[in-house]
XYZ file of C-alpha atoms in Angstrom:
432
model
C 141.189 130.809 95.915
C 142.163 134.475 95.967
C 145.116 135.121 98.231
C 144.657 137.676 101.002
C 146.629 140.779 100.097
C 148.770 142.442 102.720
C 150.045 145.360 100.636
C 149.380 149.026 101.345
C 146.497 149.145 98.852
C 144.687 146.419 100.771
C 145.297 148.266 104.052
C 143.905 151.477 102.594
C 140.844 149.668 101.255
C 140.258 148.079 104.661
C 140.540 151.461 106.365
C 138.100 152.939 103.852
C 135.587 150.145 104.493
C 135.857 150.631 108.249
C 135.396 154.385 107.866
C 132.255 153.773 105.822
C 130.867 151.416 108.464
C 131.374 154.058 111.152
C 130.123 156.991 109.048
C 127.037 158.532 110.733
C 125.688 159.473 107.288
C 125.460 155.765 106.465
C 123.148 154.990 109.361
C 120.099 152.921 108.519
C 116.747 154.376 109.479
C 114.334 152.349 111.603
C 112.293 151.251 108.588
C 115.399 149.896 106.872
C 116.435 148.044 110.026
C 112.988 146.415 110.253
C 113.162 145.476 106.582
C 116.574 143.879 107.128
C 115.152 142.066 110.150
C 112.536 140.437 107.956
C 115.228 139.454 105.453
C 117.323 137.899 108.237
C 114.473 135.537 109.065
C 114.797 133.934 105.636
C 118.553 133.856 105.082
C 119.794 130.727 103.300
C 122.039 128.441 105.360
C 125.077 126.650 103.896
C 126.999 123.861 105.615
C 130.748 124.012 105.035
C 132.066 120.508 105.518
C 134.712 119.974 102.821
C 137.614 121.739 101.143
C 135.654 123.031 98.137
C 132.875 124.465 100.313
C 135.444 126.151 102.547
C 137.207 127.672 99.521
C 133.905 129.080 98.270
C 133.098 130.426 101.728
C 136.478 132.160 102.036
C 136.126 133.684 98.560
C 132.794 135.127 99.710
C 134.149 136.382 103.037
C 136.980 138.250 101.327
C 134.372 140.455 99.611
C 132.572 141.377 102.843
C 132.879 144.566 104.868
C 131.468 142.909 107.958
C 130.265 139.579 109.298
C 128.616 138.361 112.498
C 130.128 135.316 114.190
C 129.690 132.815 116.982
C 131.259 129.462 117.878
C 130.251 126.229 119.557
C 132.903 124.197 121.334
C 133.550 121.534 123.957
C 136.041 121.968 126.803
C 134.732 119.831 129.639
C 137.597 117.350 129.838
C 140.463 118.915 127.888
C 142.925 121.773 128.317
C 142.526 122.815 124.695
C 138.900 123.579 123.728
C 137.621 121.484 120.832
C 136.098 123.773 118.238
C 132.954 122.106 116.911
C 131.211 124.755 114.812
C 131.676 128.308 113.549
C 128.579 130.256 112.557
C 128.951 133.234 110.224
C 126.267 135.629 109.001
C 127.355 137.697 105.989
C 124.042 139.526 105.680
C 123.143 137.474 102.619
C 123.600 133.948 103.943
C 124.657 131.987 107.000
C 127.579 129.574 106.932
C 127.888 126.700 109.393
C 131.541 125.648 109.314
C 132.117 122.048 110.399
C 135.365 122.799 112.209
C 136.560 119.254 113.119
C 136.587 118.232 109.443
C 138.592 121.186 108.113
C 141.992 122.854 108.153
C 141.056 126.394 109.180
C 144.514 127.972 108.893
C 143.538 130.275 106.026
C 140.125 130.902 107.544
C 141.694 132.600 110.584
C 143.781 134.819 108.294
C 140.706 135.904 106.331
C 138.898 136.815 109.554
C 141.924 138.708 110.848
C 141.826 140.825 107.662
C 138.038 141.368 107.842
C 137.188 145.070 108.278
C 134.622 144.323 111.000
C 133.744 141.190 112.977
C 130.638 141.431 115.150
C 130.245 139.141 118.171
C 128.148 139.052 121.319
C 130.081 138.306 124.528
C 133.159 137.273 122.592
C 135.436 136.327 125.508
C 135.500 132.545 125.081
C 135.191 132.767 121.294
C 138.275 134.947 120.937
C 140.124 132.810 123.456
C 139.690 129.942 120.990
C 140.517 132.220 118.034
C 143.853 133.167 119.591
C 144.553 129.590 120.645
C 143.996 128.088 117.201
C 145.428 130.880 115.067
C 148.670 132.834 115.093
C 146.791 136.107 115.076
C 148.046 139.160 116.972
C 145.615 141.077 119.152
C 142.631 141.812 116.924
C 141.515 145.384 116.230
C 138.447 144.625 114.083
C 136.097 143.263 116.757
C 132.837 144.857 117.836
C 131.178 143.212 120.828
C 127.476 144.032 121.112
C 127.542 143.152 124.809
C 130.030 145.976 125.406
C 127.856 148.323 123.349
C 124.832 147.403 125.452
C 126.750 148.124 128.659
C 127.241 151.704 127.454
C 123.587 152.075 126.557
C 121.990 150.309 129.530
C 124.584 150.065 132.319
C 124.065 146.268 132.341
C 127.538 144.776 132.024
C 126.744 141.236 130.925
C 123.449 141.281 129.066
C 122.858 137.948 127.360
C 122.148 137.614 123.657
C 118.605 136.365 124.243
C 117.743 139.388 126.394
C 119.450 141.756 123.957
C 117.375 140.529 121.000
C 114.195 140.685 123.026
C 114.890 144.174 124.375
C 116.256 145.810 121.229
C 114.496 143.977 118.373
C 111.511 142.251 120.001
C 112.904 138.956 118.721
C 112.698 135.834 120.869
C 115.099 132.909 120.435
C 115.502 129.694 122.366
C 118.713 129.019 124.312
C 118.148 125.436 125.414
C 120.950 123.697 123.496
C 124.010 125.517 124.823
C 125.294 122.531 126.821
C 124.540 119.852 124.220
C 127.124 117.708 122.403
C 128.315 119.944 119.582
C 130.702 117.307 118.265
C 127.862 114.909 117.472
C 127.041 114.542 113.781
C 124.552 115.063 112.420
C 123.382 117.851 114.695
C 119.793 117.619 115.825
C 117.274 120.008 114.297
C 117.157 121.857 117.646
C 120.942 122.221 117.760
C 121.093 123.528 114.211
C 118.327 126.064 114.847
C 120.067 127.200 118.028
C 123.385 127.643 116.217
C 121.791 129.555 113.355
C 119.822 131.843 115.681
C 123.053 132.786 117.473
C 124.049 134.813 114.394
C 120.816 135.217 112.421
C 119.918 138.571 113.995
C 123.353 139.691 115.201
C 123.911 142.105 112.299
C 120.484 143.611 112.968
C 121.363 143.990 116.635
C 124.595 145.719 115.642
C 122.726 148.113 113.344
C 120.237 149.218 116.003
C 122.959 149.602 118.634
C 125.238 151.424 116.195
C 122.449 153.886 115.519
C 121.917 154.574 119.237
C 125.639 154.914 119.922
C 126.143 157.453 117.149
C 123.171 159.524 118.341
C 124.622 159.585 121.873
C 128.190 160.202 120.660
C 129.411 156.959 122.249
C 130.533 154.949 119.227
C 134.238 155.823 119.373
C 134.334 155.019 123.077
C 132.716 151.626 122.535
C 135.098 150.784 119.687
C 138.046 151.665 121.916
C 136.766 149.466 124.730
C 136.185 146.601 122.288
C 139.816 146.856 121.208
C 140.915 147.024 124.844
C 138.952 143.850 125.555
C 140.400 141.946 122.601
C 143.881 142.960 123.732
C 143.176 141.740 127.266
C 141.921 138.436 125.855
C 145.042 138.115 123.719
C 147.283 138.706 126.723
C 145.307 136.196 128.800
C 145.657 133.599 126.039
C 149.401 134.204 125.834
C 150.315 134.581 129.512
C 153.592 132.922 130.501
C 153.295 129.930 132.815
C 155.281 131.645 135.569
C 152.824 134.564 135.580
C 149.669 132.469 136.005
C 150.045 132.607 139.798
C 148.983 136.267 139.810
C 145.349 135.238 139.281
C 145.451 133.564 142.740
C 147.961 135.807 144.510
C 146.910 137.384 147.801
C 148.454 140.341 149.606
C 148.403 138.241 152.790
C 150.858 135.744 151.328
C 154.496 136.019 152.353
C 157.294 136.040 149.812
C 157.880 132.349 150.556
C 154.206 131.546 150.001
C 154.167 133.499 146.748
C 157.234 131.594 145.569
C 155.426 128.313 146.217
C 152.252 129.619 144.572
C 154.199 130.700 141.486
C 156.033 127.375 141.193
C 152.939 125.221 141.736
C 150.776 127.308 139.395
C 153.398 127.185 136.653
C 153.817 123.410 137.101
C 150.051 122.873 136.993
C 149.666 124.955 133.822
C 152.465 123.160 131.971
C 151.255 119.711 133.056
C 147.657 120.448 132.058
C 148.782 121.579 128.633
C 151.119 118.607 128.165
C 148.429 116.088 129.135
C 145.553 118.072 127.546
C 143.358 118.077 130.612
C 141.782 120.946 132.559
C 143.975 122.503 135.244
C 141.303 121.712 137.813
C 141.677 117.988 137.038
C 145.230 118.228 138.407
C 144.750 120.714 141.238
C 141.617 122.678 142.015
C 142.136 126.237 143.216
C 141.377 125.234 146.792
C 144.058 122.536 146.645
C 146.563 125.123 145.394
C 145.655 127.365 148.332
C 146.038 124.408 150.710
C 149.561 123.820 149.414
C 150.467 127.499 149.827
C 149.129 127.702 153.377
C 150.109 124.271 154.705
C 153.519 123.736 153.027
C 153.213 119.909 152.922
C 156.631 118.253 153.235
C 155.695 114.741 152.137
C 153.211 112.803 150.057
C 151.524 111.766 153.286
C 151.031 115.400 154.259
C 149.649 116.145 150.792
C 146.948 113.591 151.584
C 146.328 114.859 155.112
C 146.581 118.640 154.657
C 145.236 119.329 151.173
C 142.166 118.611 149.077
C 144.297 117.288 146.209
C 142.649 114.224 144.671
C 144.218 110.918 145.693
C 144.703 109.786 142.095
C 146.690 112.954 141.363
C 148.741 112.474 144.541
C 149.558 108.943 143.392
C 150.672 110.183 139.960
C 152.379 113.453 140.827
C 152.768 113.648 144.619
C 156.540 113.180 144.764
C 157.070 115.589 141.878
C 154.893 118.233 143.529
C 156.707 117.923 146.871
C 159.952 118.552 145.000
C 158.465 121.653 143.376
C 157.298 122.970 146.768
C 160.629 122.367 148.509
C 162.615 124.004 145.733
C 160.402 127.084 145.822
C 160.639 127.354 149.607
C 164.433 127.392 149.406
C 164.613 130.330 147.015
C 166.673 133.275 148.322
C 164.547 136.207 149.444
C 165.711 138.364 146.528
C 164.423 135.741 144.066
C 160.973 135.475 145.589
C 158.059 137.239 143.861
C 157.299 140.735 145.126
C 154.645 140.994 147.831
C 151.179 142.031 146.704
C 150.144 145.488 147.887
C 147.201 145.475 150.319
C 143.935 146.984 149.043
C 142.455 150.145 150.489
C 139.872 149.652 153.221
C 138.423 152.137 155.639
C 135.291 152.651 157.669
C 135.655 156.331 156.840
C 133.681 156.812 153.612
C 135.070 160.278 152.879
C 137.321 159.088 150.066
C 134.752 156.800 148.432
C 132.076 159.508 148.577
C 134.373 162.044 146.922
C 135.425 159.553 144.229
C 131.861 158.451 143.578
C 130.828 162.066 143.131
C 133.431 162.839 140.449
C 132.521 159.599 138.678
C 128.852 160.570 138.847
C 129.681 164.033 137.469
C 131.599 162.523 134.547
C 128.777 160.065 133.935
C 126.428 163.019 133.531
C 128.895 164.752 131.209
C 129.602 161.787 128.934
C 126.476 159.667 129.183
C 128.624 156.658 130.062
C 127.239 154.625 133.003
C 129.411 154.828 136.115
C 130.106 151.087 136.245
C 131.373 151.239 132.644
C 133.268 154.438 133.212
C 135.366 153.033 136.058
C 136.021 149.394 136.999
C 136.625 148.556 140.652
C 139.962 146.999 139.731
C 141.076 150.145 137.939
C 140.126 152.304 140.904
C 142.061 150.050 143.295
C 145.112 150.401 141.072
C 144.779 154.185 141.111
C 144.616 154.096 144.915
C 147.876 152.124 144.955
C 149.594 154.477 142.520
C 148.744 157.523 144.616
C 149.327 155.946 148.033
C 152.673 154.359 147.146
C 153.962 157.026 144.732
C 154.144 154.518 141.905
C 154.929 155.727 138.352
C 151.930 157.309 136.678
C 152.684 155.108 133.652
C 151.416 152.187 135.754
C 147.808 153.297 135.411
C 145.573 150.567 133.900
C 145.516 150.309 130.113
C 141.807 151.120 130.092
C 142.535 154.525 131.611
C 145.072 155.499 128.949
C 142.519 156.073 126.200
C 139.456 158.295 126.099
C 139.176 158.296 129.908
C 142.742 159.570 130.347
C 142.202 163.369 130.336
C 139.531 163.017 133.020
C 141.673 160.627 135.074
C 144.757 162.838 134.888
C 143.054 166.203 135.317
C 140.299 165.344 137.782
C 140.505 161.941 139.440
C 144.204 161.680 140.297
C 144.401 165.262 141.640
C 141.400 164.427 143.829
C 143.080 161.255 145.134
C 146.253 163.205 145.865
C 144.281 165.308 148.345
C 143.349 162.078 150.166
C 146.785 160.479 149.987
C 147.201 160.195 153.750
C 143.794 158.542 154.155
C 144.620 156.063 151.370
C 147.903 155.141 153.029
C 146.206 154.689 156.406
C 143.438 152.573 154.869
C 145.954 150.236 153.230
C 148.002 149.983 156.390
C 144.824 149.229 158.352
C 143.951 146.404 155.938
C 147.395 144.851 156.350
C 147.415 145.158 160.146
C 143.925 143.666 160.448
C 144.896 140.617 158.439
C 148.199 140.136 160.287
C 146.564 140.313 163.709
């Protein structure tokens, strides 16, 4: 097995490969794409189920400039997803890697060093990648779903629709919820798994061509890297920060302290017992605890939707967690969440929508891709509360940044008073 080199020569070669992949002069014409599509229909398929087959697969992958990937996994009753299958299309063959039978430590390293990995809707796949490997945030991922959002304005186009729309290829998607740990796989399962990557390189080629013609490729690549970084951070979030996903501006400091403590406890317990967090406490039960402040196991039963079996196992422990959090000094409680902007006066939203529409026309980037609602809410907060400009969302620090800094923020500054009033109105309405 050839060892993966990490010296400067290897880095330069990788950079050169990536540059070639993104070189407009290397674009395939439509005839070549159709010819490749026909070849994809007849790609040989190799099962990788033992050490020798994995070694041969890795030797092959180390010679590739790009691969298309997908995974199949089970996570219905465990905290840690169980990886069942990895599908890889090299352009010359398809590998089906029998994950439960193999030590994939070196496999993750080879993929991390790959010049380009192509996925479709890679969120859950990369979540598993980060969980099972020691990889840093990846920078070699291209997500065709993100590319399609730039080209169509549809944020979550499925793989089946993408193949139909872009390549006039129709694949079945009926096996997604089947038992992927069963061996042998059924013929239908195997066909489904193969089809998930069979045409993914072809899809990339046709999308790549369109993106280059519309001068959008660099923007898509940047957003793919942003997404992989967000997924990495989500996979590595500290237990005591998990509460932020459920935090509400209406919660008091005391309630936020309880939410933080209970969320952290739930996360650690789920991981330690390898069961889904919702098996311990569903989100509604967490909210019940935060609102009701149960003081005894009996009150847990009466005032929350926590399952009785969980109350029996962990009720006393949870009451202790709640009481300790409630007794935290005020200066140790989590900071209150800022209220969102809300106003019946549409002056601000109309002005913002217009500058977004103008920039959409200038760049060709659909408005809903250009600006996320969450990002806009954060900009409102920054302007209204005079927060540091460095606090702008990460997604607005890249190619969008000149427009945000020179156009959008100056516009919001002119509506600062209205933003402050709208946020105050939201808080007063919810307190009344």
